[in-house]
Amino acid sequence: MKIKVNEVELDVTPGTSVIDAVFAAGHDVPYFCSQEYMSPIGACRMCLAKIGAPRKDRATNDWILDEETGEPKIFWFPNPMATCTTQVMEGMVVDTISKDVKKAQNAMVEFTLVNHPLDCPTCDKGGACELQDRAYEYGSGESRFVFDKRHQEKHHALSELITLDRERCIHCKRCVRYFEEVPGDEVLDFIERGGHTYIGTLEDGLPSPFTGNITDICPVGALLDTTSRFRGRNWEYHHTDTTSLDDPSGAALRIDTRTGRIERIKAGLNDDVNKTWIDDGTRFGHEYADAEDRITRPMVRRDGTLVETTWADAAREIAERIAGMDGTRIGIALRGDATLEEGVAAKALADHLGSGRLDTAPRPAASVLPDGAAATLRDVATSDALFVVGDPTEEAGIVDLRIKDALKGVEPAPLFPHGPAIADLRLKERMPRKREILTICAPYRTDLMKHAGQAHVPPATSMVDLLHALAERASATVDGGTPSGAWDDALGMTAAEADALITRMRSSTRGVMIWSAFVSNDPRADEAARTFAKSVGAKTLILGPMANTAGLERISVLPSHDRYDYASMFTPETKALFLASLDPAVDPKVADRLRELDLLVVHAAFPTATSALADVVLPAVTGYEKDGTTLNVEGRLLPVRAAPVEAGTATDFTGVVKQLGEAFGTRLEGRSVKSARRVLRKLLDVDAAELPTTGQPLPPVRGKASGARAVREYARATGDALIVPSMVRVEHLDRNPHLRAERGDAALRAHPATLHAHGLTSGDVVTLPIGGIPRQLRVTASEGVPEGLWLAPTLPEQPVGLYDANLAAMVRERSATAEVA
C-alpha cells in the first residue's frame, strides 16, 4: 500500500508499523521502549508523529475528496500518535518533522529526564546511551527542574552478572518484556507505582541462562554487565565483529577490547542465526583469556624442566626429534573448536609426516553431517512440529531460543533497509504459545521441557531402544500400515504417545527433528534417529559437541586408516603426539601412557596436566584471537575474526605449521590463514576471505562415516553417571570468576533420595572417579534427575554419555555444613 512520510512516497507491506515506515523513508524518530524482535507497547511515547489518513464516504464507499485539490482529503488524528503501535493504512500521511511534532518529542525527552540523574561522566553507558543521544537531538539543552531528584537504590545486584542502577531506569520495560517473550522466563517486573516504580524480581537472582541480553537492550546505564563495569568508556574500545566458538550455533558476537584485554562481549546481529541474542556462557565466559597463568612463549624441556625459548628453537627441537621417525606412529589431534584453516594446516602436517593418526576431539561416534540439507535455524523458528532429543539449552543455547520462536507461531519478519523491524505488530505481550508442537525426550528433566507440550524422560540406558522402537513404528506406518509387535512402555513413552508423535510429525508441513550428542555418540541411536526423521518427512538438525565439529568433518580432518582415531593415539603404537588445546592427561591411565612417548608436543593457552608432561609446549591463542572460518550447526560458513588481545607470541595451529615447515625446510599448505584459504576454496568452492559477517550457507553433502567408526564396536551404554552438556565451559570455569560466582562450581547433580542414600548434602564438594577420570564437583540436589543417576558436566576429554562412577572411591573434600560454619 502507498503512504507518504514527510513528503516521501513509499510502497509498504500491509501490517507494517509506522515507525518502520518512517525509517524506511530515510527519516528518524526517537524511541526507547521499542526493540527489535520484541512486542511494541508504546510505553515511552517518544516516537510521536502527526498522522492522518483519507476516509471513505459510508454511503458511496468513495474517498472523500478535498474541494481545493480534488485529491482524497486527509483527516488528521487530533493528537500525536505513537508510531510503534500504529499500523500503516492506504493513503496514510505521516509528519515527523513539523514544529508541533518536535515540540511533543522535546516534551517527552524533558519528562524522561525529570528524575534521571545527570551522571553521564561516571556512567558506563556514556557515549553509547540512547537517552544521551535523544536528549542531544530532540531536547532543549537546558532543564527547568531545580528540585532534588528521586533517589533509589544504586548498584543493586540482580545477580552476580547483572547490576541495576534504579535511579537511571526510565521504565521502558524492555528488560521485563525480554524475559517473558524471548527465553520465556518471567523473572522481572515493575514493582510499586508512580514515581516509586522500580524493576525488581521476587526470585533469588535471575534464574535464566540468557540474562546478559538485557544489558545490550537497556537504552540507558541502568543494567550493566558486572564483568565490564568501570573498565572503560565506549569510545575507548576496539570493536571486533566475529563468530562465537563456544558452541555449534555460530552466534554473532562483538568483542570490545582495550589495551590488549577483552573488556566485554556483546551480541552481534545475524538475523538468520542468533538475531541479537547470546547465552550467558558465551557473554560472560571470556575472563579466562586474561588469566595470569597464560602461556605466552614456547617452552622446551631441559634437564626435566620446561624453560622458555624462541619459536625457532622449539621448532628445531621438534624437527630433530622426529627426524627418521616412522610417520605412521605420529599422532595429531585438534580440539573441535579449531577453525577450518587450522584443520587444513593439521592435514598438511599429517601429510608431510606420513601420519594417518589425525583426528579431532571430542568427535561423536556418528557423523554430525545430515543426510542431505540440514534444517536451518530459520526452519526451526518456523516449524509446526518439533521433536528434540537431548538438551539444546546447554548444548547450543541459540537453538533453544529459535525453538521458542516457533512456539509463538509468527513467521520471521523480512529485513528492512534499516535492519530488523523495530516494531513487529504481530508480536504481543504474553501471547499464547503453541506448546503442543514441541516434544522433548531426554534422560533427565531439561530446562526446555517446561515449554514443551510433551516431555519424556526415558531411562538413560533405554535411549537407543526408544529411538529404534520409534523408527520401526514410523517405518511400519509409512504407507498407512498398522504397527506390528508389542510396545514396551518401560522405554519412557507409551504406544499412544509414540503414535501421536509420529502422526504429528508426519502431518506437519515444516517438521524438524533435533538431536544432540546423546544420539550422535552411539551409531545405532544415530541410525535410528535418521530412519525416524526420514519416515516422518522431517528435516534434521544435529548438534555437534563443539563449535566446528561439523566443519572439520566436512573437510575430512579424520583418521586416514581404519585402525586410527583419537583413542588409538594413546596405544603403544604411537611414539609422538601433537595435541592442540586438549588435556587427555586428566585421565591417569592416559597420563601414564603420555610419559612413555618419545615426543609430546602440546599447543595450549594455559598450563594443563598434559602440558606438565610435554617435551615442547607451544603458546596457543584463544577462540577470541583467531582469524579463520567455522561451519555452524545448520551448515552456514561463518567468519571468525581476531580481537586485538595481548598474548605474547601465541599463535593458532596455522602458525605452528609455519614454524615447523621452516624447521623442516619446506613450505607447507596451511602455513597461514591465507594459505589455508586457498585450499578451502578448492574444497568448498567458497572464498572464505570474502564472507560477510552473517555468513554463507554451504551446499549440503551426505553425512559420511569414517573408517574409524566403521570398524569400532560399540557396547550398550551402561553406568550410573551421565555426562551432560554444559553451557558454561567447565575447563575455563576457574579462570572466569564472575561466571563461577553466578553459576557455581561444576556440579554433580543427583536426586535428593540418591544423595541421602550416600550420606551427601547439597553443597558438599567431592572427588568422584567417573569413567576413570577424577572429577572434583559440588553436589547439587535436583528433583529432575532420576533416582540412582549422577549427572556431571562434559569436558572436551569426556564427552556426553554414560560412564561408570566409582562411588566406593568417592572422597568428600569439603562438606556444606563445614563451609557454612
JSON list of N, CA and C in Angstrom, two decimals, residues 563-614:
[
{"chain": "A", "resi": 563, "resn": "ARG", "atom": "N", "xyz": [42.16, -48.19, 11.55]},
{"chain": "A", "resi": 563, "resn": "ARG", "atom": "CA", "xyz": [42.52, -48.52, 12.93]},
{"chain": "A", "resi": 563, "resn": "ARG", "atom": "C", "xyz": [42.77, -47.28, 13.78]},
{"chain": "A", "resi": 564, "resn": "TYR", "atom": "N", "xyz": [42.78, -46.11, 13.16]},
{"chain": "A", "resi": 564, "resn": "TYR", "atom": "CA", "xyz": [43.22, -44.92, 13.88]},
{"chain": "A", "resi": 564, "resn": "TYR", "atom": "C", "xyz": [42.05, -44.01, 14.24]},
{"chain": "A", "resi": 565, "resn": "ASP", "atom": "N", "xyz": [42.02, -43.56, 15.45]},
{"chain": "A", "resi": 565, "resn": "ASP", "atom": "CA", "xyz": [41.17, -42.47, 15.88]},
{"chain": "A", "resi": 565, "resn": "ASP", "atom": "C", "xyz": [41.84, -41.85, 17.10]},
{"chain": "A", "resi": 566, "resn": "TYR", "atom": "N", "xyz": [41.16, -40.91, 17.75]},
{"chain": "A", "resi": 566, "resn": "TYR", "atom": "CA", "xyz": [41.77, -40.21, 18.88]},
{"chain": "A", "resi": 566, "resn": "TYR", "atom": "C", "xyz": [42.22, -41.17, 19.97]},
{"chain": "A", "resi": 567, "resn": "ALA", "atom": "N", "xyz": [41.38, -42.16, 20.28]},
{"chain": "A", "resi": 567, "resn": "ALA", "atom": "CA", "xyz": [41.72, -43.12, 21.35]},
{"chain": "A", "resi": 567, "resn": "ALA", "atom": "C", "xyz": [42.95, -43.94, 20.99]},
{"chain": "A", "resi": 568, "resn": "SER", "atom": "N", "xyz": [43.15, -44.24, 19.69]},
{"chain": "A", "resi": 568, "resn": "SER", "atom": "CA", "xyz": [44.29, -45.06, 19.28]},
{"chain": "A", "resi": 568, "resn": "SER", "atom": "C", "xyz": [45.62, -44.34, 19.46]},
{"chain": "A", "resi": 569, "resn": "MET", "atom": "N", "xyz": [45.55, -43.03, 19.64]},
{"chain": "A", "resi": 569, "resn": "MET", "atom": "CA", "xyz": [46.79, -42.28, 19.81]},
{"chain": "A", "resi": 569, "resn": "MET", "atom": "C", "xyz": [47.47, -42.56, 21.15]},
{"chain": "A", "resi": 570, "resn": "PHE", "atom": "N", "xyz": [46.75, -43.18, 22.07]},
{"chain": "A", "resi": 570, "resn": "PHE", "atom": "CA", "xyz": [47.32, -43.45, 23.39]},
{"chain": "A", "resi": 570, "resn": "PHE", "atom": "C", "xyz": [47.69, -44.93, 23.56]},
{"chain": "A", "resi": 571, "resn": "THR", "atom": "N", "xyz": [47.81, -45.62, 22.43]},
{"chain": "A", "resi": 571, "resn": "THR", "atom": "CA", "xyz": [48.26, -47.01, 22.45]},
{"chain": "A", "resi": 571, "resn": "THR", "atom": "C", "xyz": [49.78, -47.05, 22.28]},
{"chain": "A", "resi": 572, "resn": "PRO", "atom": "N", "xyz": [50.43, -48.17, 22.62]},
{"chain": "A", "resi": 572, "resn": "PRO", "atom": "CA", "xyz": [51.90, -48.28, 22.49]},
{"chain": "A", "resi": 572, "resn": "PRO", "atom": "C", "xyz": [52.41, -48.05, 21.07]},
{"chain": "A", "resi": 573, "resn": "GLU", "atom": "N", "xyz": [51.54, -48.15, 20.05]},
{"chain": "A", "resi": 573, "resn": "GLU", "atom": "CA", "xyz": [51.99, -47.94, 18.68]},
{"chain": "A", "resi": 573, "resn": "GLU", "atom": "C", "xyz": [52.45, -46.50, 18.45]},
{"chain": "A", "resi": 574, "resn": "THR", "atom": "N", "xyz": [51.87, -45.57, 19.17]},
{"chain": "A", "resi": 574, "resn": "THR", "atom": "CA", "xyz": [52.19, -44.16, 18.97]},
{"chain": "A", "resi": 574, "resn": "THR", "atom": "C", "xyz": [53.48, -43.80, 19.69]},
{"chain": "A", "resi": 575, "resn": "LYS", "atom": "N", "xyz": [54.37, -43.08, 18.98]},
{"chain": "A", "resi": 575, "resn": "LYS", "atom": "CA", "xyz": [55.65, -42.68, 19.55]},
{"chain": "A", "resi": 575, "resn": "LYS", "atom": "C", "xyz": [55.76, -41.17, 19.74]},
{"chain": "A", "resi": 576, "resn": "ALA", "atom": "N", "xyz": [54.96, -40.40, 18.99]},
{"chain": "A", "resi": 576, "resn": "ALA", "atom": "CA", "xyz": [55.00, -38.94, 19.12]},
{"chain": "A", "resi": 576, "resn": "ALA", "atom": "C", "xyz": [53.59, -38.40, 18.95]},
{"chain": "A", "resi": 577, "resn": "LEU", "atom": "N", "xyz": [53.28, -37.35, 19.70]},
{"chain": "A", "resi": 577, "resn": "LEU", "atom": "CA", "xyz": [51.95, -36.76, 19.66]},
{"chain": "A", "resi": 577, "resn": "LEU", "atom": "C", "xyz": [52.02, -35.25, 19.59]},
{"chain": "A", "resi": 578, "resn": "PHE", "atom": "N", "xyz": [51.15, -34.67, 18.73]},
{"chain": "A", "resi": 578, "resn": "PHE", "atom": "CA", "xyz": [50.91, -33.23, 18.70]},
{"chain": "A", "resi": 578, "resn": "PHE", "atom": "C", "xyz": [49.46, -33.03, 19.18]},
{"chain": "A", "resi": 579, "resn": "LEU", "atom": "N", "xyz": [49.28, -32.37, 20.31]},
{"chain": "A", "resi": 579, "resn": "LEU", "atom": "CA", "xyz": [47.95, -32.16, 20.88]},
{"chain": "A", "resi": 579, "resn": "LEU", "atom": "C", "xyz": [47.67, -30.66, 20.95]},
{"chain": "A", "resi": 580, "resn": "ALA", "atom": "N", "xyz": [46.58, -30.23, 20.33]},
{"chain": "A", "resi": 580, "resn": "ALA", "atom": "CA", "xyz": [46.23, -28.81, 20.30]},
{"chain": "A", "resi": 580, "resn": "ALA", "atom": "C", "xyz": [45.00, -28.55, 21.17]},
{"chain": "A", "resi": 581, "resn": "SER", "atom": "N", "xyz": [45.20, -27.83, 22.27]},
{"chain": "A", "resi": 581, "resn": "SER", "atom": "CA", "xyz": [44.12, -27.41, 23.16]},
{"chain": "A", "resi": 581, "resn": "SER", "atom": "C", "xyz": [43.36, -28.57, 23.77]},
{"chain": "A", "resi": 582, "resn": "LEU", "atom": "N", "xyz": [44.03, -29.70, 23.95]},
{"chain": "A", "resi": 582, "resn": "LEU", "atom": "CA", "xyz": [43.42, -30.87, 24.57]},
{"chain": "A", "resi": 582, "resn": "LEU", "atom": "C", "xyz": [44.22, -31.27, 25.80]},
{"chain": "A", "resi": 583, "resn": "ASP", "atom": "N", "xyz": [43.55, -31.89, 26.76]},
{"chain": "A", "resi": 583, "resn": "ASP", "atom": "CA", "xyz": [44.19, -32.25, 28.03]},
{"chain": "A", "resi": 583, "resn": "ASP", "atom": "C", "xyz": [43.84, -33.69, 28.42]},
{"chain": "A", "resi": 584, "resn": "PRO", "atom": "N", "xyz": [44.27, -34.66, 27.62]},
{"chain": "A", "resi": 584, "resn": "PRO", "atom": "CA", "xyz": [43.92, -36.05, 27.93]},
{"chain": "A", "resi": 584, "resn": "PRO", "atom": "C", "xyz": [44.54, -36.59, 29.21]},
{"chain": "A", "resi": 585, "resn": "ALA", "atom": "N", "xyz": [45.57, -35.90, 29.74]},
{"chain": "A", "resi": 585, "resn": "ALA", "atom": "CA", "xyz": [46.23, -36.39, 30.96]},
{"chain": "A", "resi": 585, "resn": "ALA", "atom": "C", "xyz": [45.36, -36.26, 32.19]},
{"chain": "A", "resi": 586, "resn": "VAL", "atom": "N", "xyz": [44.15, -35.70, 32.07]},
{"chain": "A", "resi": 586, "resn": "VAL", "atom": "CA", "xyz": [43.24, -35.71, 33.22]},
{"chain": "A", "resi": 586, "resn": "VAL", "atom": "C", "xyz": [42.84, -37.14, 33.56]},
{"chain": "A", "resi": 587, "resn": "ASP", "atom": "N", "xyz": [43.01, -38.05, 32.60]},
{"chain": "A", "resi": 587, "resn": "ASP", "atom": "CA", "xyz": [42.80, -39.47, 32.84]},
{"chain": "A", "resi": 587, "resn": "ASP", "atom": "C", "xyz": [44.14, -40.06, 33.28]},
{"chain": "A", "resi": 588, "resn": "PRO", "atom": "N", "xyz": [44.27, -40.55, 34.50]},
{"chain": "A", "resi": 588, "resn": "PRO", "atom": "CA", "xyz": [45.56, -41.05, 34.99]},
{"chain": "A", "resi": 588, "resn": "PRO", "atom": "C", "xyz": [46.18, -42.13, 34.11]},
{"chain": "A", "resi": 589, "resn": "LYS", "atom": "N", "xyz": [45.35, -43.00, 33.52]},
{"chain": "A", "resi": 589, "resn": "LYS", "atom": "CA", "xyz": [45.89, -44.05, 32.66]},
{"chain": "A", "resi": 589, "resn": "LYS", "atom": "C", "xyz": [46.50, -43.46, 31.39]},
{"chain": "A", "resi": 590, "resn": "VAL", "atom": "N", "xyz": [45.83, -42.45, 30.83]},
{"chain": "A", "resi": 590, "resn": "VAL", "atom": "CA", "xyz": [46.38, -41.79, 29.65]},
{"chain": "A", "resi": 590, "resn": "VAL", "atom": "C", "xyz": [47.66, -41.04, 30.02]},
{"chain": "A", "resi": 591, "resn": "ALA", "atom": "N", "xyz": [47.68, -40.42, 31.19]},
{"chain": "A", "resi": 591, "resn": "ALA", "atom": "CA", "xyz": [48.88, -39.71, 31.63]},
{"chain": "A", "resi": 591, "resn": "ALA", "atom": "C", "xyz": [50.08, -40.65, 31.70]},
{"chain": "A", "resi": 592, "resn": "ASP", "atom": "N", "xyz": [49.87, -41.87, 32.20]},
{"chain": "A", "resi": 592, "resn": "ASP", "atom": "CA", "xyz": [50.96, -42.84, 32.25]},
{"chain": "A", "resi": 592, "resn": "ASP", "atom": "C", "xyz": [51.45, -43.17, 30.84]},
{"chain": "A", "resi": 593, "resn": "ARG", "atom": "N", "xyz": [50.55, -43.27, 29.90]},
{"chain": "A", "resi": 593, "resn": "ARG", "atom": "CA", "xyz": [50.95, -43.57, 28.52]},
{"chain": "A", "resi": 593, "resn": "ARG", "atom": "C", "xyz": [51.72, -42.39, 27.91]},
{"chain": "A", "resi": 594, "resn": "LEU", "atom": "N", "xyz": [51.28, -41.17, 28.20]},
{"chain": "A", "resi": 594, "resn": "LEU", "atom": "CA", "xyz": [51.95, -39.99, 27.64]},
{"chain": "A", "resi": 594, "resn": "LEU", "atom": "C", "xyz": [53.40, -39.91, 28.12]},
{"chain": "A", "resi": 595, "resn": "ARG", "atom": "N", "xyz": [53.67, -40.37, 29.32]},
{"chain": "A", "resi": 595, "resn": "ARG", "atom": "CA", "xyz": [55.04, -40.33, 29.85]},
{"chain": "A", "resi": 595, "resn": "ARG", "atom": "C", "xyz": [55.97, -41.26, 29.06]},
{"chain": "A", "resi": 596, "resn": "GLU", "atom": "N", "xyz": [55.40, -42.24, 28.38]},
{"chain": "A", "resi": 596, "resn": "GLU", "atom": "CA", "xyz": [56.20, -43.21, 27.65]},
{"chain": "A", "resi": 596, "resn": "GLU", "atom": "C", "xyz": [56.52, -42.77, 26.22]},
{"chain": "A", "resi": 597, "resn": "LEU", "atom": "N", "xyz": [55.92, -41.68, 25.76]},
{"chain": "A", "resi": 597, "resn": "LEU", "atom": "CA", "xyz": [56.14, -41.22, 24.39]},
{"chain": "A", "resi": 597, "resn": "LEU", "atom": "C", "xyz": [57.57, -40.74, 24.19]},
{"chain": "A", "resi": 598, "resn": "ASP", "atom": "N", "xyz": [58.04, -40.85, 22.96]},
{"chain": "A", "resi": 598, "resn": "ASP", "atom": "CA", "xyz": [59.35, -40.30, 22.63]},
{"chain": "A", "resi": 598, "resn": "ASP", "atom": "C", "xyz": [59.28, -38.78, 22.51]},
{"chain": "A", "resi": 599, "resn": "LEU", "atom": "N", "xyz": [58.10, -38.28, 22.09]},
{"chain": "A", "resi": 599, "resn": "LEU", "atom": "CA", "xyz": [57.94, -36.83, 21.95]},
{"chain": "A", "resi": 599, "resn": "LEU", "atom": "C", "xyz": [56.48, -36.47, 22.17]},
{"chain": "A", "resi": 600, "resn": "LEU", "atom": "N", "xyz": [56.25, -35.50, 23.06]},
{"chain": "A", "resi": 600, "resn": "LEU", "atom": "CA", "xyz": [54.91, -34.96, 23.29]},
{"chain": "A", "resi": 600, "resn": "LEU", "atom": "C", "xyz": [54.96, -33.45, 23.10]},
{"chain": "A", "resi": 601, "resn": "VAL", "atom": "N", "xyz": [54.25, -32.98, 22.08]},
{"chain": "A", "resi": 601, "resn": "VAL", "atom": "CA", "xyz": [54.17, -31.54, 21.79]},
{"chain": "A", "resi": 601, "resn": "VAL", "atom": "C", "xyz": [52.77, -31.07, 22.12]},
{"chain": "A", "resi": 602, "resn": "VAL", "atom": "N", "xyz": [52.66, -30.07, 22.97]},
{"chain": "A", "resi": 602, "resn": "VAL", "atom": "CA", "xyz": [51.36, -29.56, 23.40]},
{"chain": "A", "resi": 602, "resn": "VAL", "atom": "C", "xyz": [51.22, -28.11, 22.98]},
{"chain": "A", "resi": 603, "resn": "HIS", "atom": "N", "xyz": [50.15, -27.82, 22.26]},
{"chain": "A", "resi": 603, "resn": "HIS", "atom": "CA", "xyz": [49.82, -26.46, 21.84]},
{"chain": "A", "resi": 603, "resn": "HIS", "atom": "C", "xyz": [48.67, -25.99, 22.72]},
{"chain": "A", "resi": 604, "resn": "ALA", "atom": "N", "xyz": [48.96, -25.11, 23.69]},
{"chain": "A", "resi": 604, "resn": "ALA", "atom": "CA", "xyz": [47.96, -24.77, 24.70]},
{"chain": "A", "resi": 604, "resn": "ALA", "atom": "C", "xyz": [48.08, -23.31, 25.11]},
{"chain": "A", "resi": 605, "resn": "ALA", "atom": "N", "xyz": [46.96, -22.76, 25.58]},
{"chain": "A", "resi": 605, "resn": "ALA", "atom": "CA", "xyz": [46.95, -21.38, 26.05]},
{"chain": "A", "resi": 605, "resn": "ALA", "atom": "C", "xyz": [47.23, -21.29, 27.54]},
{"chain": "A", "resi": 606, "resn": "PHE", "atom": "N", "xyz": [47.01, -22.39, 28.27]},
{"chain": "A", "resi": 606, "resn": "PHE", "atom": "CA", "xyz": [47.17, -22.39, 29.72]},
{"chain": "A", "resi": 606, "resn": "PHE", "atom": "C", "xyz": [47.83, -23.69, 30.16]},
{"chain": "A", "resi": 607, "resn": "PRO", "atom": "N", "xyz": [48.49, -23.67, 31.31]},
{"chain": "A", "resi": 607, "resn": "PRO", "atom": "CA", "xyz": [49.07, -24.91, 31.84]},
{"chain": "A", "resi": 607, "resn": "PRO", "atom": "C", "xyz": [47.98, -25.94, 32.10]},
{"chain": "A", "resi": 608, "resn": "THR", "atom": "N", "xyz": [48.24, -27.17, 31.75]},
{"chain": "A", "resi": 608, "resn": "THR", "atom": "CA", "xyz": [47.32, -28.27, 31.96]},
{"chain": "A", "resi": 608, "resn": "THR", "atom": "C", "xyz": [48.09, -29.48, 32.47]},
{"chain": "A", "resi": 609, "resn": "ALA", "atom": "N", "xyz": [47.36, -30.52, 32.85]},
{"chain": "A", "resi": 609, "resn": "ALA", "atom": "CA", "xyz": [48.01, -31.76, 33.27]},
{"chain": "A", "resi": 609, "resn": "ALA", "atom": "C", "xyz": [48.85, -32.33, 32.13]},
{"chain": "A", "resi": 610, "resn": "THR", "atom": "N", "xyz": [48.42, -32.12, 30.89]},
{"chain": "A", "resi": 610, "resn": "THR", "atom": "CA", "xyz": [49.15, -32.64, 29.73]},
{"chain": "A", "resi": 610, "resn": "THR", "atom": "C", "xyz": [50.38, -31.79, 29.43]},
{"chain": "A", "resi": 611, "resn": "SER", "atom": "N", "xyz": [50.25, -30.47, 29.53]},
{"chain": "A", "resi": 611, "resn": "SER", "atom": "CA", "xyz": [51.41, -29.62, 29.26]},
{"chain": "A", "resi": 611, "resn": "SER", "atom": "C", "xyz": [52.52, -29.86, 30.28]},
{"chain": "A", "resi": 612, "resn": "ALA", "atom": "N", "xyz": [52.15, -30.27, 31.50]},
{"chain": "A", "resi": 612, "resn": "ALA", "atom": "CA", "xyz": [53.15, -30.56, 32.52]},
{"chain": "A", "resi": 612, "resn": "ALA", "atom": "C", "xyz": [53.99, -31.78, 32.15]},
{"chain": "A", "resi": 613, "resn": "LEU", "atom": "N", "xyz": [53.50, -32.63, 31.25]},
{"chain": "A", "resi": 613, "resn": "LEU", "atom": "CA", "xyz": [54.23, -33.82, 30.82]},
{"chain": "A", "resi": 613, "resn": "LEU", "atom": "C", "xyz": [54.94, -33.62, 29.49]},
{"chain": "A", "resi": 614, "resn": "ALA", "atom": "N", "xyz": [54.71, -32.47, 28.85]},
{"chain": "A", "resi": 614, "resn": "ALA", "atom": "CA", "xyz": [55.17, -32.26, 27.48]},
{"chain": "A", "resi": 614, "resn": "ALA", "atom": "C", "xyz": [56.68, -32.08, 27.39]}
]
